[in-house]
């Protein structure tokens, strides 16, 4: 009883300077803090914000992906389409923004138009490329002539008609991204101010003053007008850290209540905080990509030799302390359609690797392997370098690390001179997404430069399939087709983990491996 | 406030009377058989040699005792031993230093601090380095008043300006705020003198007060010292290597050689008829009127290294009169009333 | 004096120009794509979006034009806006206090511990305290301070929970204590050694004998004459240190998650956020120059032999 | 000192500001060297420095002492294991022998230390001599340039410049470190040349008609270089620390290069589990830095005590 009173007191005092609309109603639930990477809160506009647990707490889009990886309606009452190209979306009634404004079809249309309109320079804008009219808002040269997506039509207060460029049966998955969240009218008065103090429709609202310039944290207050499952805690402090490792150290020193644990911290956490650690497979794969434009890797036997020379089990068991699964495909089983064995040469067989390499003419000269700036990736690549050295006999091996903003442009410009270790997370938990991102000929993340007509046509058929089951089957078939060419060697599916203070319970991780902020209960 | 030596029958007791052994009739400063040794490089005391070996001298009220000798003969060290400010490594191993009968060597640092500056003070050789470069000279003089009197900051400052005035520093009030490097050499030495004489001490030791100065300034400084001494009946110990300067200023002279007193005599007697071959050699090297055109006699050789113990008379290697007797070290012997010489052959010297 | 100050300030102008130019050029030469950096990791930037971003931040202009824009802005007191559309001055305003608190606390530790230990060592020269200070300072110099900081964080904060070692939640001074101590490990040995040498030199100086001969008490001689005079070079070093401290906190702020200027500038470098990097650097240089000017003026006050002209 | 990453140790600049601090150097006296050679304070660090240099020159000769000399022979099955026979320091996370890795680490760490110092020294002697000897506009330009780099937030500058290099090799890291450490020594060289320039024999040489280059090379530089030369050893120590700091925050060298900084960087996240991974490279690093600094201290005290 005393505890509850204290919690209420804390929440009341916390609400003192904030918005008025949440006053009066139950403020119990206590508060906690969570450490996140700084990009989580660098931008707080749906079209700019990264997909994260924080974004999920602030906004609720039309659909959501549940923890089982299934797509469920959120703000949407229904999504209907007969041809997978024209979609009719109806909204549930009673949803309100955190400023009291009702969530209407227009709120979604406004938000999407703003995100897709090139001059706004919203970094999530590319996600709207599926929608008819995107090209007009993003001309290859000059200024766009319109600022509205022609494929988005507001039919009534609660009905939206969307026309896609081509059929996409996975569209409901796409809509689950927070980039597709609605924005209230108030946002468009000052988009820059909104980016720091957004008004969402999710279970938590950003407390005034939002993100201060140069600030390192924001406070979230529970939005009591939320029609869905309400947040458990009354208040959450989101603190940013340069890396996961600093966040974890802060957790250990007691400065923060929740932190993600990755890499070696995960094994530290599992040993020291076994009862406070929550892990979950991530909808992602770590792979060794091959530069297909490089003639040395033109022969598939060379690629097979590299794949066979990597001891995935040792890497997972020793380096990652078991906090990952060895991969024989591009998607783990938490992703719909994933978990299959798509890759025949994703086992460890150094003898055969040497044979294949010899058969392909052997290796001459030196080789550089690349990865992005991330301590875990670097450690893994170092192990791969060592294994290639001893298993393939390539003596002159080096390793280069580049920040994300360099490695992707360099790969796309074919400036990268060797295999590259990268991480690919699914935009939405469906094999189709993962296959499209990795192998699709128009995908911006198909950095190896893989092109296959057979793959593309299978994927098109998958997108147009009338049922999601049929779509998945076709996506799996397409994946197998691509993997037969081995444009990349999958290595492992990472596991993400989060540690929480003893006073917290109920912590759950979403499909991206992010903490579901609403689920956390303060004891 | 002119007599500091006598048992002036004032109502107040003399400030020195609270120290054991105070005797107003005892000599202002009496050094007896003083020994100072140096540590060697490894820090063992005494191993570096005896630098002051049984020195004795005494001063009379209002009179000047000159201590002369080549550099390194121990005259400055004796003075420093008297002041209790020996350099690192040096130690007094024997003898006594008495100020009006008070055994200074037996006093603790606190008591000594009460005597230094107030009753016994010193004018150092190089005023530039002896004055603190980062404090105004007025402040440095005022410190003496502050340390010994119960003056407040302003009174002490005023007294300091008064002292500067007394040593003939023009615009004393303004100059009090200046720093040592802003003064000429002679002016700096005046500041030193003002500091030493600020409280009219019984004894002032002036260690080569004019060495760094040019001749005209030397004379001014010596004159100033003499004036102040006469004014306050100060007993002055004048340390110098310059027999010429001493001749005019001293009432009596102690000639030191290699840590010992070679000869001690009233100035007049000593100059007229030296009783030690070393004194004679020193006198012979002074250029005088009439000596023009003649080569000055130059003393050959150099003083012994105190680290190496020598048997017999330390002057023997350089002595023109050395004889077999010199194999044993001579001790000072009375030559005449108030006159001693540490030479076996003193008669020969006097007779020559 | 006034003309000296004026001349020094005039001399700062080419230095400041040079500094901003060098850092601006270096930031400009950073490889990688600021647009991609701006978009965040694992984002795809379409050409149209990239073009819009470039236009918005004048990234497309030639280097000298960009620099000119920046410089003219700077002359009007405008540090520009960062890639997230925040005025750089606001970022500086937010992170500046953290760094100042850290630097000043470090500086105080350096001054007190450095001077104290150096003084102690000099007074007990050749004996145990002296040897301990000399040996200890050598050891501290040998171990890179980031290792000490890292180990201190794990041991003092994580294992023992004695001190907060992450973030600024516990406010000043508690949150800054361990970081400042670690940072001070750099300066203390140098200050202590300099103090020791300076005190030793002055202990043997003639004016100390004069002071003793004047009848001053030992403690007054030691404080008023020895310490006061010995502090002249120490104060100069301390002043320069303060200037360096303000810009030298990157590692410590990173390890201890203190959102100060160093933390901010390191993040900005990685995000190729040129305006912020240049803005903070310019500010740091300016502060450094001003601190040095103050130190030189102070030097003149402390040591009257130095004439400023 | 010139350790660019040691922001709080600008001893040399501070002292260089003292008027007349860097006087003309004295010729090295044989006696000084003889006296030095007898002091443990001198020959102990010297012995360590020589040993480390030998280690850097021929690491294989030292790495094999315990029977396992190849730093690249790694097996993940040994990842993070503690010391066993033949592997006195145990294994790193990649399952490589830690001892031979630490031994091989000497090469890059010392290499950068020595190369940077050499670069710095060359720049300091050239620019310092020019500025000090010719004065005027030359001095003005060089001095302002020094000011620019002097007041520069060094770490920020180094991070930015290093980020612009795509290749982080010994050479590139050394160049960056040198770029930000030359002003300290240059300033000392300049004032030393200034003092030497006015000496009688230089004036004499000039009046005898010797050209400026000849005077500089024959008379000025040899006599003015001592204050700078005695600081080199300390500089090496500082640079080694600086390299380790840069690498520690991930902008210096990176694996598979073997340096103590790289080892410390990768040990960061394993420290609580495998303290040895941090301890052994840190030990060697500290020993190296300490030896160079102590040696430098000793040289400085012996040859140019006023620079202290």
PDB file of N, CA, C and O in Angstrom, chain A residues 385-386 389-390 397, chain D residues 68-75 96-97 100-101 104 256-258:
ATOM      1  N   UNK A 385      39.308 -14.299 -40.404  1.00  0.00           N
ATOM      2  CA  UNK A 385      40.615 -14.114 -41.036  1.00  0.00           C
ATOM      3  C   UNK A 385      41.560 -15.225 -40.608  1.00  0.00           C
ATOM      4  O   UNK A 385      42.243 -15.837 -41.429  1.00  0.00           O
ATOM      5  N   UNK A 386      41.583 -15.505 -39.316  1.00  0.00           N
ATOM      6  CA  UNK A 386      42.468 -16.569 -38.830  1.00  0.00           C
ATOM      7  C   UNK A 386      42.116 -17.907 -39.447  1.00  0.00           C
ATOM      8  O   UNK A 386      42.983 -18.704 -39.811  1.00  0.00           O
ATOM      9  N   UNK A 389      43.093 -18.080 -43.065  1.00  0.00           N
ATOM     10  CA  UNK A 389      44.544 -18.201 -43.168  1.00  0.00           C
ATOM     11  C   UNK A 389      44.962 -19.650 -42.993  1.00  0.00           C
ATOM     12  O   UNK A 389      45.718 -20.194 -43.789  1.00  0.00           O
ATOM     13  N   UNK A 390      44.438 -20.286 -41.949  1.00  0.00           N
ATOM     14  CA  UNK A 390      44.904 -21.647 -41.709  1.00  0.00           C
ATOM     15  C   UNK A 390      44.183 -22.677 -42.575  1.00  0.00           C
ATOM     16  O   UNK A 390      44.782 -23.662 -42.949  1.00  0.00           O
ATOM     17  N   UNK A 397      46.616 -11.770 -45.466  1.00  0.00           N
ATOM     18  CA  UNK A 397      45.229 -11.364 -45.213  1.00  0.00           C
ATOM     19  C   UNK A 397      45.221 -10.109 -44.359  1.00  0.00           C
ATOM     20  O   UNK A 397      45.986  -9.995 -43.408  1.00  0.00           O
TER      21      UNK A 397
ATOM     22  N   UNK D  68      55.981 -21.420 -28.589  1.00  0.00           N
ATOM     23  CA  UNK D  68      54.828 -21.157 -29.454  1.00  0.00           C
ATOM     24  C   UNK D  68      54.959 -19.734 -29.977  1.00  0.00           C
ATOM     25  O   UNK D  68      54.392 -18.815 -29.436  1.00  0.00           O
ATOM     26  N   UNK D  69      55.730 -19.587 -31.036  1.00  0.00           N
ATOM     27  CA  UNK D  69      56.115 -18.237 -31.421  1.00  0.00           C
ATOM     28  C   UNK D  69      55.214 -17.533 -32.402  1.00  0.00           C
ATOM     29  O   UNK D  69      55.350 -16.353 -32.624  1.00  0.00           O
ATOM     30  N   UNK D  70      54.272 -18.264 -33.006  1.00  0.00           N
ATOM     31  CA  UNK D  70      53.516 -17.646 -34.098  1.00  0.00           C
ATOM     32  C   UNK D  70      52.270 -16.948 -33.572  1.00  0.00           C
ATOM     33  O   UNK D  70      51.354 -17.605 -33.082  1.00  0.00           O
ATOM     34  N   UNK D  71      52.237 -15.627 -33.662  1.00  0.00           N
ATOM     35  CA  UNK D  71      51.069 -14.916 -33.112  1.00  0.00           C
ATOM     36  C   UNK D  71      49.815 -15.167 -33.945  1.00  0.00           C
ATOM     37  O   UNK D  71      48.711 -14.849 -33.510  1.00  0.00           O
ATOM     38  N   UNK D  72      49.995 -15.708 -35.144  1.00  0.00           N
ATOM     39  CA  UNK D  72      48.830 -15.918 -36.011  1.00  0.00           C
ATOM     40  C   UNK D  72      48.292 -17.334 -35.938  1.00  0.00           C
ATOM     41  O   UNK D  72      47.320 -17.662 -36.610  1.00  0.00           O
ATOM     42  N   UNK D  73      48.968 -18.194 -35.157  1.00  0.00           N
ATOM     43  CA  UNK D  73      48.438 -19.561 -35.063  1.00  0.00           C
ATOM     44  C   UNK D  73      47.385 -19.572 -33.966  1.00  0.00           C
ATOM     45  O   UNK D  73      47.679 -19.603 -32.782  1.00  0.00           O
ATOM     46  N   UNK D  74      46.149 -19.515 -34.387  1.00  0.00           N
ATOM     47  CA  UNK D  74      45.074 -19.345 -33.419  1.00  0.00           C
ATOM     48  C   UNK D  74      44.043 -20.446 -33.589  1.00  0.00           C
ATOM     49  O   UNK D  74      43.841 -20.954 -34.682  1.00  0.00           O
ATOM     50  N   UNK D  75      43.423 -20.768 -32.519  1.00  0.00           N
ATOM     51  CA  UNK D  75      42.344 -21.732 -32.607  1.00  0.00           C
ATOM     52  C   UNK D  75      41.280 -21.340 -31.599  1.00  0.00           C
ATOM     53  O   UNK D  75      41.561 -21.172 -30.424  1.00  0.00           O
ATOM     54  N   UNK D  96      44.599 -17.112 -29.792  1.00  0.00           N
ATOM     55  CA  UNK D  96      46.003 -16.955 -30.150  1.00  0.00           C
ATOM     56  C   UNK D  96      46.815 -16.852 -28.862  1.00  0.00           C
ATOM     57  O   UNK D  96      46.319 -16.371 -27.849  1.00  0.00           O
ATOM     58  N   UNK D  97      48.080 -17.289 -28.957  1.00  0.00           N
ATOM     59  CA  UNK D  97      48.951 -17.233 -27.797  1.00  0.00           C
ATOM     60  C   UNK D  97      49.184 -15.769 -27.416  1.00  0.00           C
ATOM     61  O   UNK D  97      49.687 -14.983 -28.220  1.00  0.00           O
ATOM     62  N   UNK D 100      53.070 -14.432 -27.322  1.00  0.00           N
ATOM     63  CA  UNK D 100      53.728 -14.075 -28.576  1.00  0.00           C
ATOM     64  C   UNK D 100      53.059 -12.867 -29.210  1.00  0.00           C
ATOM     65  O   UNK D 100      53.702 -12.074 -29.898  1.00  0.00           O
ATOM     66  N   UNK D 101      51.771 -12.675 -28.964  1.00  0.00           N
ATOM     67  CA  UNK D 101      51.108 -11.488 -29.470  1.00  0.00           C
ATOM     68  C   UNK D 101      51.632 -10.223 -28.806  1.00  0.00           C
ATOM     69  O   UNK D 101      51.860  -9.217 -29.472  1.00  0.00           O
ATOM     70  N   UNK D 104      55.031  -9.524 -30.193  1.00  0.00           N
ATOM     71  CA  UNK D 104      54.959  -8.941 -31.533  1.00  0.00           C
ATOM     72  C   UNK D 104      54.368  -7.530 -31.501  1.00  0.00           C
ATOM     73  O   UNK D 104      54.619  -6.741 -32.402  1.00  0.00           O
ATOM     74  N   UNK D 256      43.936  -6.963 -38.264  1.00  0.00           N
ATOM     75  CA  UNK D 256      44.884  -7.883 -37.642  1.00  0.00           C
ATOM     76  C   UNK D 256      46.255  -7.295 -37.363  1.00  0.00           C
ATOM     77  O   UNK D 256      47.161  -8.051 -37.072  1.00  0.00           O
ATOM     78  N   UNK D 257      46.408  -5.974 -37.439  1.00  0.00           N
ATOM     79  CA  UNK D 257      47.669  -5.396 -36.977  1.00  0.00           C
ATOM     80  C   UNK D 257      47.826  -5.783 -35.508  1.00  0.00           C
ATOM     81  O   UNK D 257      46.841  -5.889 -34.778  1.00  0.00           O
ATOM     82  N   UNK D 258      49.057  -6.024 -35.109  1.00  0.00           N
ATOM     83  CA  UNK D 258      49.296  -6.410 -33.719  1.00  0.00           C
ATOM     84  C   UNK D 258      49.989  -5.254 -33.026  1.00  0.00           C
ATOM     85  O   UNK D 258      51.130  -4.932 -33.320  1.00  0.00           O
TER      86      UNK D 258
END
